[in-house]
mmCIF file of C-alpha atoms in Angstrom:
data_model
loop_
_atom_site.group_PDB
_atom_site.id
_atom_site.type_symbol
_atom_site.label_atom_id
_atom_site.label_comp_id
_atom_site.label_asym_id
_atom_site.label_seq_id
_atom_site.Cartn_x
_atom_site.Cartn_y
_atom_site.Cartn_z
ATOM 1 C CA UNK A 1 -7.698 5.404 -37.499
ATOM 2 C CA UNK A 2 -5.783 3.323 -34.986
ATOM 3 C CA UNK A 3 -4.767 5.169 -31.838
ATOM 4 C CA UNK A 4 -1.530 4.425 -30.019
ATOM 5 C CA UNK A 5 -0.507 1.411 -32.092
ATOM 6 C CA UNK A 6 2.813 -0.152 -31.258
ATOM 7 C CA UNK A 7 4.702 -0.921 -34.422
ATOM 8 C CA UNK A 8 8.186 -1.855 -35.482
ATOM 9 C CA UNK A 9 9.748 -0.559 -38.669
ATOM 10 C CA UNK A 10 12.124 -3.376 -39.459
ATOM 11 C CA UNK A 11 13.656 -3.812 -42.885
ATOM 12 C CA UNK A 12 15.727 -6.714 -41.596
ATOM 13 C CA UNK A 13 12.652 -8.617 -40.542
ATOM 14 C CA UNK A 14 10.914 -8.237 -43.909
ATOM 15 C CA UNK A 15 13.762 -7.961 -46.425
ATOM 16 C CA UNK A 16 11.434 -7.826 -49.423
ATOM 17 C CA UNK A 17 9.550 -4.887 -47.919
ATOM 18 C CA UNK A 18 12.122 -2.327 -46.710
ATOM 19 C CA UNK A 19 10.644 -0.018 -44.142
ATOM 20 C CA UNK A 20 7.519 -2.088 -43.642
ATOM 21 C CA UNK A 21 5.479 -1.442 -40.521
ATOM 22 C CA UNK A 22 5.146 -4.566 -38.408
ATOM 23 C CA UNK A 23 2.617 -4.374 -35.611
ATOM 24 C CA UNK A 24 4.022 -6.132 -32.561
ATOM 25 C CA UNK A 25 1.033 -5.556 -30.285
ATOM 26 C CA UNK A 26 -2.524 -4.293 -30.354
ATOM 27 C CA UNK A 27 -2.369 -3.510 -26.628
ATOM 28 C CA UNK A 28 -2.783 0.076 -25.496
ATOM 29 C CA UNK A 29 0.838 0.728 -24.567
ATOM 30 C CA UNK A 30 1.671 4.413 -24.193
ATOM 31 C CA UNK A 31 5.164 5.799 -23.625
ATOM 32 C CA UNK A 32 7.046 2.524 -23.417
ATOM 33 C CA UNK A 33 10.760 2.852 -22.653
ATOM 34 C CA UNK A 34 13.518 0.365 -23.529
ATOM 35 C CA UNK A 35 16.354 -0.765 -21.251
ATOM 36 C CA UNK A 36 19.985 -0.342 -22.399
ATOM 37 C CA UNK A 37 19.813 -3.435 -24.589
ATOM 38 C CA UNK A 38 18.280 -1.074 -27.139
ATOM 39 C CA UNK A 39 21.819 0.035 -28.041
ATOM 40 C CA UNK A 40 22.555 -3.253 -29.814
ATOM 41 C CA UNK A 41 24.262 -5.146 -26.973
ATOM 42 C CA UNK A 42 21.935 -7.880 -25.770
ATOM 43 C CA UNK A 43 23.126 -9.157 -22.379
ATOM 44 C CA UNK A 44 20.984 -12.060 -21.134
ATOM 45 C CA UNK A 45 23.174 -12.449 -18.024
ATOM 46 C CA UNK A 46 22.822 -8.835 -16.912
ATOM 47 C CA UNK A 47 20.505 -7.662 -14.136
ATOM 48 C CA UNK A 48 20.677 -10.956 -12.273
ATOM 49 C CA UNK A 49 19.892 -12.973 -15.372
ATOM 50 C CA UNK A 50 16.811 -10.983 -16.352
ATOM 51 C CA UNK A 51 18.683 -9.407 -19.265
ATOM 52 C CA UNK A 52 18.719 -5.871 -20.589
ATOM 53 C CA UNK A 53 16.420 -6.172 -23.628
ATOM 54 C CA UNK A 54 13.318 -5.005 -21.822
ATOM 55 C CA UNK A 55 10.556 -2.420 -21.920
ATOM 56 C CA UNK A 56 8.617 -0.660 -19.181
ATOM 57 C CA UNK A 57 5.315 1.216 -19.215
ATOM 58 C CA UNK A 58 2.380 2.143 -16.996
ATOM 59 C CA UNK A 59 -1.179 1.263 -17.976
ATOM 60 C CA UNK A 60 -4.284 3.359 -17.385
ATOM 61 C CA UNK A 61 -4.981 1.446 -14.146
ATOM 62 C CA UNK A 62 -1.747 2.703 -12.488
ATOM 63 C CA UNK A 63 0.057 -0.619 -12.997
ATOM 64 C CA UNK A 64 3.764 -0.462 -13.858
ATOM 65 C CA UNK A 65 4.875 -3.370 -16.068
ATOM 66 C CA UNK A 66 8.197 -4.731 -17.333
ATOM 67 C CA UNK A 67 8.374 -7.079 -20.315
ATOM 68 C CA UNK A 68 11.117 -8.400 -22.577
ATOM 69 C CA UNK A 69 11.974 -7.537 -26.166
ATOM 70 C CA UNK A 70 13.157 -10.100 -28.703
ATOM 71 C CA UNK A 71 16.333 -8.405 -30.001
ATOM 72 C CA UNK A 72 16.099 -10.255 -33.324
ATOM 73 C CA UNK A 73 12.544 -9.235 -34.227
ATOM 74 C CA UNK A 74 11.476 -6.430 -31.906
ATOM 75 C CA UNK A 75 8.572 -8.543 -30.610
ATOM 76 C CA UNK A 76 7.340 -7.778 -27.106
ATOM 77 C CA UNK A 77 7.340 -10.773 -24.740
ATOM 78 C CA UNK A 78 4.511 -11.111 -23.828
ATOM 79 C CA UNK A 79 2.841 -9.242 -26.690
ATOM 80 C CA UNK A 80 0.711 -7.075 -24.400
ATOM 81 C CA UNK A 81 3.790 -5.927 -22.460
ATOM 82 C CA UNK A 82 2.397 -7.221 -19.168
ATOM 83 C CA UNK A 83 5.292 -9.414 -18.175
ATOM 84 C CA UNK A 84 6.039 -8.591 -14.530
ATOM 85 C CA UNK A 85 3.925 -6.289 -12.376
ATOM 86 C CA UNK A 86 6.265 -3.868 -10.614
ATOM 87 C CA UNK A 87 3.898 -1.414 -8.897
ATOM 88 C CA UNK A 88 0.141 -0.785 -8.687
ATOM 89 C CA UNK A 89 0.308 2.923 -7.801
ATOM 90 C CA UNK A 90 2.349 4.365 -10.701
ATOM 91 C CA UNK A 91 1.197 7.477 -12.545
ATOM 92 C CA UNK A 92 -0.121 7.010 -16.072
ATOM 93 C CA UNK A 93 2.019 8.700 -18.748
ATOM 94 C CA UNK A 94 -0.579 11.378 -19.472
ATOM 95 C CA UNK A 95 -1.049 12.289 -15.795
ATOM 96 C CA UNK A 96 2.105 14.417 -15.783
ATOM 97 C CA UNK A 97 3.400 14.016 -19.331
ATOM 98 C CA UNK A 98 5.868 11.169 -18.852
ATOM 99 C CA UNK A 99 5.947 7.544 -17.819
ATOM 100 C CA UNK A 100 8.649 5.404 -16.179
ATOM 101 C CA UNK A 101 12.286 5.880 -17.211
ATOM 102 C CA UNK A 102 15.270 3.539 -16.968
ATOM 103 C CA UNK A 103 18.247 4.406 -14.768
ATOM 104 C CA UNK A 104 21.685 2.828 -15.206
ATOM 105 C CA UNK A 105 24.631 2.750 -12.800
ATOM 106 C CA UNK A 106 26.799 0.246 -10.948
ATOM 107 C CA UNK A 107 23.528 -0.929 -9.381
ATOM 108 C CA UNK A 108 22.342 -2.179 -12.773
ATOM 109 C CA UNK A 109 19.086 -1.163 -14.432
ATOM 110 C CA UNK A 110 16.472 0.496 -12.239
ATOM 111 C CA UNK A 111 13.263 2.368 -12.956
ATOM 112 C CA UNK A 112 12.429 5.879 -11.790
ATOM 113 C CA UNK A 113 8.860 7.117 -12.084
ATOM 114 C CA UNK A 114 6.024 9.087 -10.537
ATOM 115 C CA UNK A 115 3.740 7.182 -8.198
ATOM 116 C CA UNK A 116 0.868 8.050 -5.873
ATOM 117 C CA UNK A 117 1.132 7.675 -2.117
ATOM 118 C CA UNK A 118 -2.593 6.953 -1.826
ATOM 119 C CA UNK A 119 -4.130 3.975 -3.682
ATOM 120 C CA UNK A 120 -6.791 4.848 -6.250
ATOM 121 C CA UNK A 121 -9.262 2.552 -7.978
ATOM 122 C CA UNK A 122 -10.013 3.596 -11.594
ATOM 123 C CA UNK A 123 -12.063 5.227 -13.011
ATOM 124 C CA UNK A 124 -11.609 7.524 -10.012
ATOM 125 C CA UNK A 125 -8.695 9.809 -10.913
ATOM 126 C CA UNK A 126 -5.715 9.859 -8.596
ATOM 127 C CA UNK A 127 -5.089 12.990 -6.550
ATOM 128 C CA UNK A 128 -2.069 14.742 -8.091
ATOM 129 C CA UNK A 129 -1.228 16.222 -4.700
ATOM 130 C CA UNK A 130 -0.288 12.710 -3.563
ATOM 131 C CA UNK A 131 2.315 12.318 -6.325
ATOM 132 C CA UNK A 132 5.856 11.398 -5.308
ATOM 133 C CA UNK A 133 9.108 10.207 -6.822
ATOM 134 C CA UNK A 134 9.771 6.483 -6.817
ATOM 135 C CA UNK A 135 12.427 3.962 -7.790
ATOM 136 C CA UNK A 136 12.045 0.257 -8.520
ATOM 137 C CA UNK A 137 15.019 -2.104 -8.218
ATOM 138 C CA UNK A 138 15.485 -5.839 -8.684
ATOM 139 C CA UNK A 139 16.645 -8.072 -5.881
ATOM 140 C CA UNK A 140 16.670 -11.842 -6.032
ATOM 141 C CA UNK A 141 14.667 -11.719 -9.251
ATOM 142 C CA UNK A 142 11.929 -9.581 -7.702
ATOM 143 C CA UNK A 143 11.081 -5.953 -8.447
ATOM 144 C CA UNK A 144 10.912 -3.817 -5.301
ATOM 145 C CA UNK A 145 9.176 -0.422 -5.672
ATOM 146 C CA UNK A 146 9.992 2.304 -3.169
ATOM 147 C CA UNK A 147 9.095 5.956 -2.730
ATOM 148 C CA UNK A 148 12.151 8.201 -2.679
ATOM 149 C CA UNK A 149 12.840 9.858 0.635
ATOM 150 C CA UNK A 150 11.622 13.485 0.576
ATOM 151 C CA UNK A 151 10.287 13.021 -2.951
ATOM 152 C CA UNK A 152 6.725 14.138 -2.207
ATOM 153 C CA UNK A 153 4.923 16.582 -4.530
ATOM 154 C CA UNK A 154 7.492 15.994 -7.269
ATOM 155 C CA UNK A 155 7.027 14.324 -10.646
ATOM 156 C CA UNK A 156 8.500 13.059 -13.947
ATOM 157 C CA UNK A 157 11.993 11.914 -12.907
ATOM 158 C CA UNK A 158 14.726 11.322 -15.519
ATOM 159 C CA UNK A 159 17.863 9.436 -14.494
ATOM 160 C CA UNK A 160 21.423 9.314 -15.758
ATOM 161 C CA UNK A 161 22.534 6.202 -17.610
ATOM 162 C CA UNK A 162 26.235 6.151 -16.781
ATOM 163 C CA UNK A 163 27.214 2.574 -15.903
ATOM 164 C CA UNK A 164 30.322 3.729 -14.073
ATOM 165 C CA UNK A 165 28.443 5.936 -11.571
ATOM 166 C CA UNK A 166 27.940 4.367 -8.111
ATOM 167 C CA UNK A 167 24.273 5.414 -8.183
ATOM 168 C CA UNK A 168 22.268 7.427 -10.722
ATOM 169 C CA UNK A 169 21.530 11.119 -10.581
ATOM 170 C CA UNK A 170 17.902 12.068 -11.162
ATOM 171 C CA UNK A 171 16.221 15.275 -12.315
ATOM 172 C CA UNK A 172 12.527 16.052 -11.852
ATOM 173 C CA UNK A 173 9.987 18.833 -11.399
ATOM 174 C CA UNK A 174 7.478 20.214 -8.950
ATOM 175 C CA UNK A 175 3.787 19.551 -9.587
ATOM 176 C CA UNK A 176 3.306 22.955 -11.239
ATOM 177 C CA UNK A 177 6.050 22.148 -13.791
ATOM 178 C CA UNK A 178 7.736 25.441 -13.004
ATOM 179 C CA UNK A 179 10.869 24.390 -11.124
ATOM 180 C CA UNK A 180 13.346 21.677 -12.084
ATOM 181 C CA UNK A 181 15.515 19.921 -9.480
ATOM 182 C CA UNK A 182 18.247 17.290 -9.433
ATOM 183 C CA UNK A 183 19.683 15.038 -6.751
ATOM 184 C CA UNK A 184 21.708 11.898 -6.199
ATOM 185 C CA UNK A 185 19.053 9.190 -6.288
ATOM 186 C CA UNK A 186 19.496 7.976 -2.703
ATOM 187 C CA UNK A 187 20.627 11.283 -1.164
ATOM 188 C CA UNK A 188 17.791 13.813 -0.728
ATOM 189 C CA UNK A 189 20.204 16.219 0.968
ATOM 190 C CA UNK A 190 21.774 16.806 -2.446
ATOM 191 C CA UNK A 191 18.551 18.199 -3.955
ATOM 192 C CA UNK A 192 19.354 21.364 -5.931
ATOM 193 C CA UNK A 193 17.112 23.607 -7.991
ATOM 194 C CA UNK A 194 18.229 24.259 -11.567
ATOM 195 C CA UNK A 195 18.450 28.090 -11.835
ATOM 196 C CA UNK A 196 16.315 28.667 -14.930
ATOM 197 C CA UNK A 197 13.072 30.552 -15.470
ATOM 198 C CA UNK A 198 10.004 29.838 -17.548
ATOM 199 C CA UNK A 199 10.534 26.120 -17.959
ATOM 200 C CA UNK A 200 7.436 23.936 -18.003
ATOM 201 C CA UNK A 201 8.233 20.361 -19.006
ATOM 202 C CA UNK A 202 8.888 18.508 -22.198
ATOM 203 C CA UNK A 203 12.431 19.636 -22.874
ATOM 204 C CA UNK A 204 15.126 18.445 -20.461
ATOM 205 C CA UNK A 205 17.609 15.604 -20.819
ATOM 206 C CA UNK A 206 20.843 14.311 -19.344
ATOM 207 C CA UNK A 207 23.901 14.546 -21.592
ATOM 208 C CA UNK A 208 25.257 10.962 -21.775
ATOM 209 C CA UNK A 209 28.601 10.358 -20.093
ATOM 210 C CA UNK A 210 28.335 13.591 -18.115
ATOM 211 C CA UNK A 211 26.418 15.058 -15.200
ATOM 212 C CA UNK A 212 25.078 17.889 -17.351
ATOM 213 C CA UNK A 213 21.440 18.653 -18.134
ATOM 214 C CA UNK A 214 20.413 20.155 -21.479
ATOM 215 C CA UNK A 215 17.088 21.956 -21.230
ATOM 216 C CA UNK A 216 15.004 24.786 -22.613
ATOM 217 C CA UNK A 217 14.090 27.887 -20.641
ATOM 218 C CA UNK A 218 13.431 31.576 -21.110
ATOM 219 C CA UNK A 219 16.383 33.326 -22.773
ATOM 220 C CA UNK A 220 18.480 35.635 -20.648
ATOM 221 C CA UNK A 221 17.805 39.353 -20.616
ATOM 222 C CA UNK A 222 19.867 41.470 -23.000
ATOM 223 C CA UNK A 223 20.258 38.549 -25.429
ATOM 224 C CA UNK A 224 18.531 37.944 -28.745
ATOM 225 C CA UNK A 225 16.655 35.080 -27.089
ATOM 226 C CA UNK A 226 15.097 37.304 -24.410
ATOM 227 C CA UNK A 227 11.373 36.569 -24.476
ATOM 228 C CA UNK A 228 11.934 33.273 -26.312
ATOM 229 C CA UNK A 229 12.809 29.759 -25.250
ATOM 230 C CA UNK A 230 16.501 29.047 -25.519
ATOM 231 C CA UNK A 231 18.671 25.975 -24.933
ATOM 232 C CA UNK A 232 20.825 25.863 -21.794
ATOM 233 C CA UNK A 233 23.432 23.544 -20.335
ATOM 234 C CA UNK A 234 23.499 23.063 -16.576
ATOM 235 C CA UNK A 235 26.460 21.295 -14.958
ATOM 236 C CA UNK A 236 25.381 19.557 -11.748
ATOM 237 C CA UNK A 237 29.044 19.075 -10.732
ATOM 238 C CA UNK A 238 29.917 22.784 -10.831
ATOM 239 C CA UNK A 239 26.556 24.568 -10.779
ATOM 240 C CA UNK A 240 27.433 26.411 -14.010
ATOM 241 C CA UNK A 241 24.494 27.409 -16.232
ATOM 242 C CA UNK A 242 25.206 28.409 -19.845
ATOM 243 C CA UNK A 243 22.841 29.579 -22.566
ATOM 244 C CA UNK A 244 23.965 27.831 -25.775
ATOM 245 C CA UNK A 245 21.446 29.160 -28.322
ATOM 246 C CA UNK A 246 20.771 32.834 -28.827
ATOM 247 C CA UNK A 247 18.168 33.798 -31.407
ATOM 248 C CA UNK A 248 14.717 35.355 -31.634
ATOM 249 C CA UNK A 249 13.057 31.958 -31.940
ATOM 250 C CA UNK A 250 11.753 29.284 -29.618
ATOM 251 C CA UNK A 251 14.073 26.287 -29.250
ATOM 252 C CA UNK A 252 12.888 23.165 -27.451
ATOM 253 C CA UNK A 253 13.314 19.396 -27.409
ATOM 254 C CA UNK A 254 17.126 19.430 -27.314
ATOM 255 C CA UNK A 255 19.383 16.400 -26.857
ATOM 256 C CA UNK A 256 23.208 16.328 -26.801
ATOM 257 C CA UNK A 257 25.754 13.544 -27.314
ATOM 258 C CA UNK A 258 29.269 12.804 -28.574
ATOM 259 C CA UNK A 259 29.104 12.136 -32.310
ATOM 260 C CA UNK A 260 31.508 9.425 -33.528
ATOM 261 C CA UNK A 261 31.420 10.797 -37.082
ATOM 262 C CA UNK A 262 32.823 14.082 -35.749
ATOM 263 C CA UNK A 263 35.669 12.527 -33.743
ATOM 264 C CA UNK A 264 33.614 12.480 -30.573
ATOM 265 C CA UNK A 265 32.791 16.188 -30.610
ATOM 266 C CA UNK A 266 29.611 17.139 -28.807
ATOM 267 C CA UNK A 267 26.601 17.816 -31.018
ATOM 268 C CA UNK A 268 23.048 18.697 -30.109
ATOM 269 C CA UNK A 269 19.776 19.234 -31.897
ATOM 270 C CA UNK A 270 16.862 21.471 -31.101
ATOM 271 C CA UNK A 271 13.466 22.115 -32.648
ATOM 272 C CA UNK A 272 13.149 25.729 -33.799
ATOM 273 C CA UNK A 273 9.630 27.178 -33.567
ATOM 274 C CA UNK A 274 8.128 23.689 -33.637
ATOM 275 C CA UNK A 275 8.853 23.194 -37.340
ATOM 276 C CA UNK A 276 12.565 22.992 -38.039
ATOM 277 C CA UNK A 277 15.177 20.565 -36.764
ATOM 278 C CA UNK A 278 18.522 22.294 -36.214
ATOM 279 C CA UNK A 279 21.775 20.432 -35.457
ATOM 280 C CA UNK A 280 24.779 22.126 -33.806
ATOM 281 C CA UNK A 281 28.401 20.983 -33.436
ATOM 282 C CA UNK A 282 30.770 22.229 -30.768
ATOM 283 C CA UNK A 283 33.551 24.214 -32.408
ATOM 284 C CA UNK A 284 35.195 25.840 -29.391
ATOM 285 C CA UNK A 285 36.258 24.906 -25.904
ATOM 286 C CA UNK A 286 33.410 26.775 -24.219
ATOM 287 C CA UNK A 287 29.706 26.032 -23.952
ATOM 288 C CA UNK A 288 28.371 29.498 -24.883
ATOM 289 C CA UNK A 289 26.606 30.367 -28.159
ATOM 290 C CA UNK A 290 29.928 31.212 -29.815
ATOM 291 C CA UNK A 291 31.187 27.697 -29.174
ATOM 292 C CA UNK A 292 28.593 26.043 -31.404
ATOM 293 C CA UNK A 293 28.011 26.055 -35.163
ATOM 294 C CA UNK A 294 24.911 24.991 -37.082
ATOM 295 C CA UNK A 295 25.776 21.993 -39.266
ATOM 296 C CA UNK A 296 22.281 21.089 -40.468
ATOM 297 C CA UNK A 297 18.748 22.461 -40.693
ATOM 298 C CA UNK A 298 15.850 20.254 -41.747
ATOM 299 C CA UNK A 299 12.398 21.519 -42.684
ATOM 300 C CA UNK A 300 9.391 19.253 -42.387
ATOM 301 C CA UNK A 301 7.047 18.291 -45.284
ATOM 302 C CA UNK A 302 4.197 20.720 -45.965
ATOM 303 C CA UNK A 303 1.560 18.137 -45.047
ATOM 304 C CA UNK A 304 3.188 17.370 -41.666
ATOM 305 C CA UNK A 305 5.122 20.524 -40.730
ATOM 306 C CA UNK A 306 5.411 20.062 -36.948
ATOM 307 C CA UNK A 307 8.114 18.094 -35.147
ATOM 308 C CA UNK A 308 7.457 16.161 -31.927
ATOM 309 C CA UNK A 309 9.423 13.761 -29.732
ATOM 310 C CA UNK A 310 12.825 13.917 -31.461
ATOM 311 C CA UNK A 311 15.497 11.538 -30.180
ATOM 312 C CA UNK A 312 18.760 10.140 -31.513
ATOM 313 C CA UNK A 313 20.621 6.868 -31.705
ATOM 314 C CA UNK A 314 24.093 5.814 -32.852
ATOM 315 C CA UNK A 315 24.534 2.859 -35.197
ATOM 316 C CA UNK A 316 27.649 1.667 -37.000
ATOM 317 C CA UNK A 317 29.550 4.821 -36.075
ATOM 318 C CA UNK A 318 26.903 7.257 -37.275
ATOM 319 C CA UNK A 319 24.247 9.331 -35.503
ATOM 320 C CA UNK A 320 20.617 9.488 -36.550
ATOM 321 C CA UNK A 321 17.745 11.646 -35.319
ATOM 322 C CA UNK A 322 14.189 10.344 -35.543
ATOM 323 C CA UNK A 323 10.939 12.105 -34.767
ATOM 324 C CA UNK A 324 7.201 12.342 -35.185
ATOM 325 C CA UNK A 325 5.898 14.589 -37.992
ATOM 326 C CA UNK A 326 2.462 16.088 -37.311
ATOM 327 C CA UNK A 327 -0.069 18.101 -39.329
ATOM 328 C CA UNK A 328 -0.971 20.050 -36.169
ATOM 329 C CA UNK A 329 1.041 21.790 -33.473
ATOM 330 C CA UNK A 330 -1.197 20.304 -30.769
ATOM 331 C CA UNK A 331 0.551 17.206 -29.446
ATOM 332 C CA UNK A 332 -2.654 16.060 -27.737
ATOM 333 C CA UNK A 333 -4.657 16.044 -30.981
ATOM 334 C CA UNK A 334 -5.395 12.382 -31.664
ATOM 335 C CA UNK A 335 -7.622 13.040 -34.671
ATOM 336 C CA UNK A 336 -4.852 13.635 -37.231
ATOM 337 C CA UNK A 337 -2.532 10.943 -38.602
ATOM 338 C CA UNK A 338 1.193 11.468 -38.160
ATOM 339 C CA UNK A 339 4.354 10.047 -39.699
ATOM 340 C CA UNK A 340 7.857 9.106 -38.541
ATOM 341 C CA UNK A 341 10.937 10.799 -40.019
ATOM 342 C CA UNK A 342 14.686 10.361 -39.662
ATOM 343 C CA UNK A 343 17.832 12.278 -40.623
ATOM 344 C CA UNK A 344 21.575 11.808 -40.233
ATOM 345 C CA UNK A 345 23.985 14.561 -39.208
ATOM 346 C CA UNK A 346 26.552 14.284 -42.007
ATOM 347 C CA UNK A 347 26.114 16.345 -45.188
ATOM 348 C CA UNK A 348 25.593 13.192 -47.248
ATOM 349 C CA UNK A 349 22.826 11.779 -45.045
ATOM 350 C CA UNK A 350 21.180 14.888 -43.571
ATOM 351 C CA UNK A 351 18.205 14.815 -45.954
ATOM 352 C CA UNK A 352 14.885 13.894 -44.353
ATOM 353 C CA UNK A 353 13.743 10.293 -44.840
ATOM 354 C CA UNK A 354 10.083 9.442 -44.250
ATOM 355 C CA UNK A 355 10.119 6.044 -42.525
ATOM 356 C CA UNK A 356 6.366 5.600 -42.853
ATOM 357 C CA UNK A 357 5.561 3.403 -45.870
ATOM 358 C CA UNK A 358 3.611 5.222 -48.572
ATOM 359 C CA UNK A 359 0.849 2.602 -48.538
ATOM 360 C CA UNK A 360 0.594 2.401 -44.740
ATOM 361 C CA UNK A 361 -2.814 3.107 -43.187
ATOM 362 C CA UNK A 362 -3.382 6.393 -41.411
ATOM 363 C CA UNK A 363 -2.344 6.122 -37.783
ATOM 364 C CA UNK A 364 -1.458 8.383 -34.891
ATOM 365 C CA UNK A 365 2.212 7.481 -34.540
ATOM 366 C CA UNK A 366 3.467 8.871 -31.250
ATOM 367 C CA UNK A 367 6.640 9.088 -29.205
ATOM 368 C CA UNK A 368 8.932 6.929 -31.381
ATOM 369 C CA UNK A 369 11.660 4.929 -29.661
ATOM 370 C CA UNK A 370 14.550 2.946 -31.131
ATOM 371 C CA UNK A 371 15.931 -0.534 -30.545
ATOM 372 C CA UNK A 372 19.120 -1.592 -32.330
ATOM 373 C CA UNK A 373 18.988 -5.226 -33.361
ATOM 374 C CA UNK A 374 21.942 -7.365 -34.471
ATOM 375 C CA UNK A 375 21.735 -6.064 -38.063
ATOM 376 C CA UNK A 376 19.993 -2.704 -37.972
ATOM 377 C CA UNK A 377 17.847 -0.423 -35.825
ATOM 378 C CA UNK A 378 14.206 -1.111 -35.149
ATOM 379 C CA UNK A 379 11.820 1.782 -34.553
ATOM 380 C CA UNK A 380 8.847 1.574 -32.224
ATOM 381 C CA UNK A 381 6.072 4.164 -32.313
#
């Protein structure tokens, strides 16, 4: 069984084999992230001429790399992803559970990530107590890594991707993965703790076009979700925190966006009890549980009943959710093959589609990402 393969599911590239898996690299690339060119708008002139069709990842030797993506084929350039070395002290994706992430603002594309303040030579493990927040920016064609002021003993930053913002906002956690914070990237004085309890990584995102965070945390007392994980919205502009799911079930892995097929209404999905994908649409003016209605529930196949790493993309005016389908609820189990699924959010396309070809070899397919080419989306896993 191949571990951590990087593949592209590209019907446009192999028109006689719809859904065929095309391996674009045999390199050990874990948790690669695509720049904003993944949304189908290739801009070679952007970012000082370096373009926006790019990927970033950290290797097991603490090296942070940026490479390019061929928007027509999904090929990595170079194939091993080691295009430009950005930093030599970046945390590996499995050190804290996440690798580098792209940030977008009026400053262009930047990278936010966890790095170590003390150099470490593998195989000696880095000291997690030396972890700090970092940002890498391009200037004159060069990548310049920099630790964020007062970012020590913090990890796993996620940045907004609002091109109209002067600078990005960033959210992150303490080393214990108990507390979540946010701040303006270059203004440590703005650091604010998100007022939730029981949160421990893996389920927090920015809502595109807003300064809101959607995340999972322990349900409020005197609600049905008390004692369970529930989905919350936190508005960094106002400080308002709202619980938006309320049921005796664990809900995690939520993402929210404006759905073009529903006239721009907000929708979000969550994973209920690790097995069921549930999609909600906003039906009222408020953010509370009464302002949302379930529009779709999707159960996983019996052979692969667990959902991991769900994300969404928008293509040709429609929203799609894609995810990893596992036979085990242990995300760190690399002994069992997994598959990649996708659903739409309209009644006519909400049925689960298995994107993994029936005759494909068994592989551990992890953390799928999308890249929209000129004709159709490409999936990387």
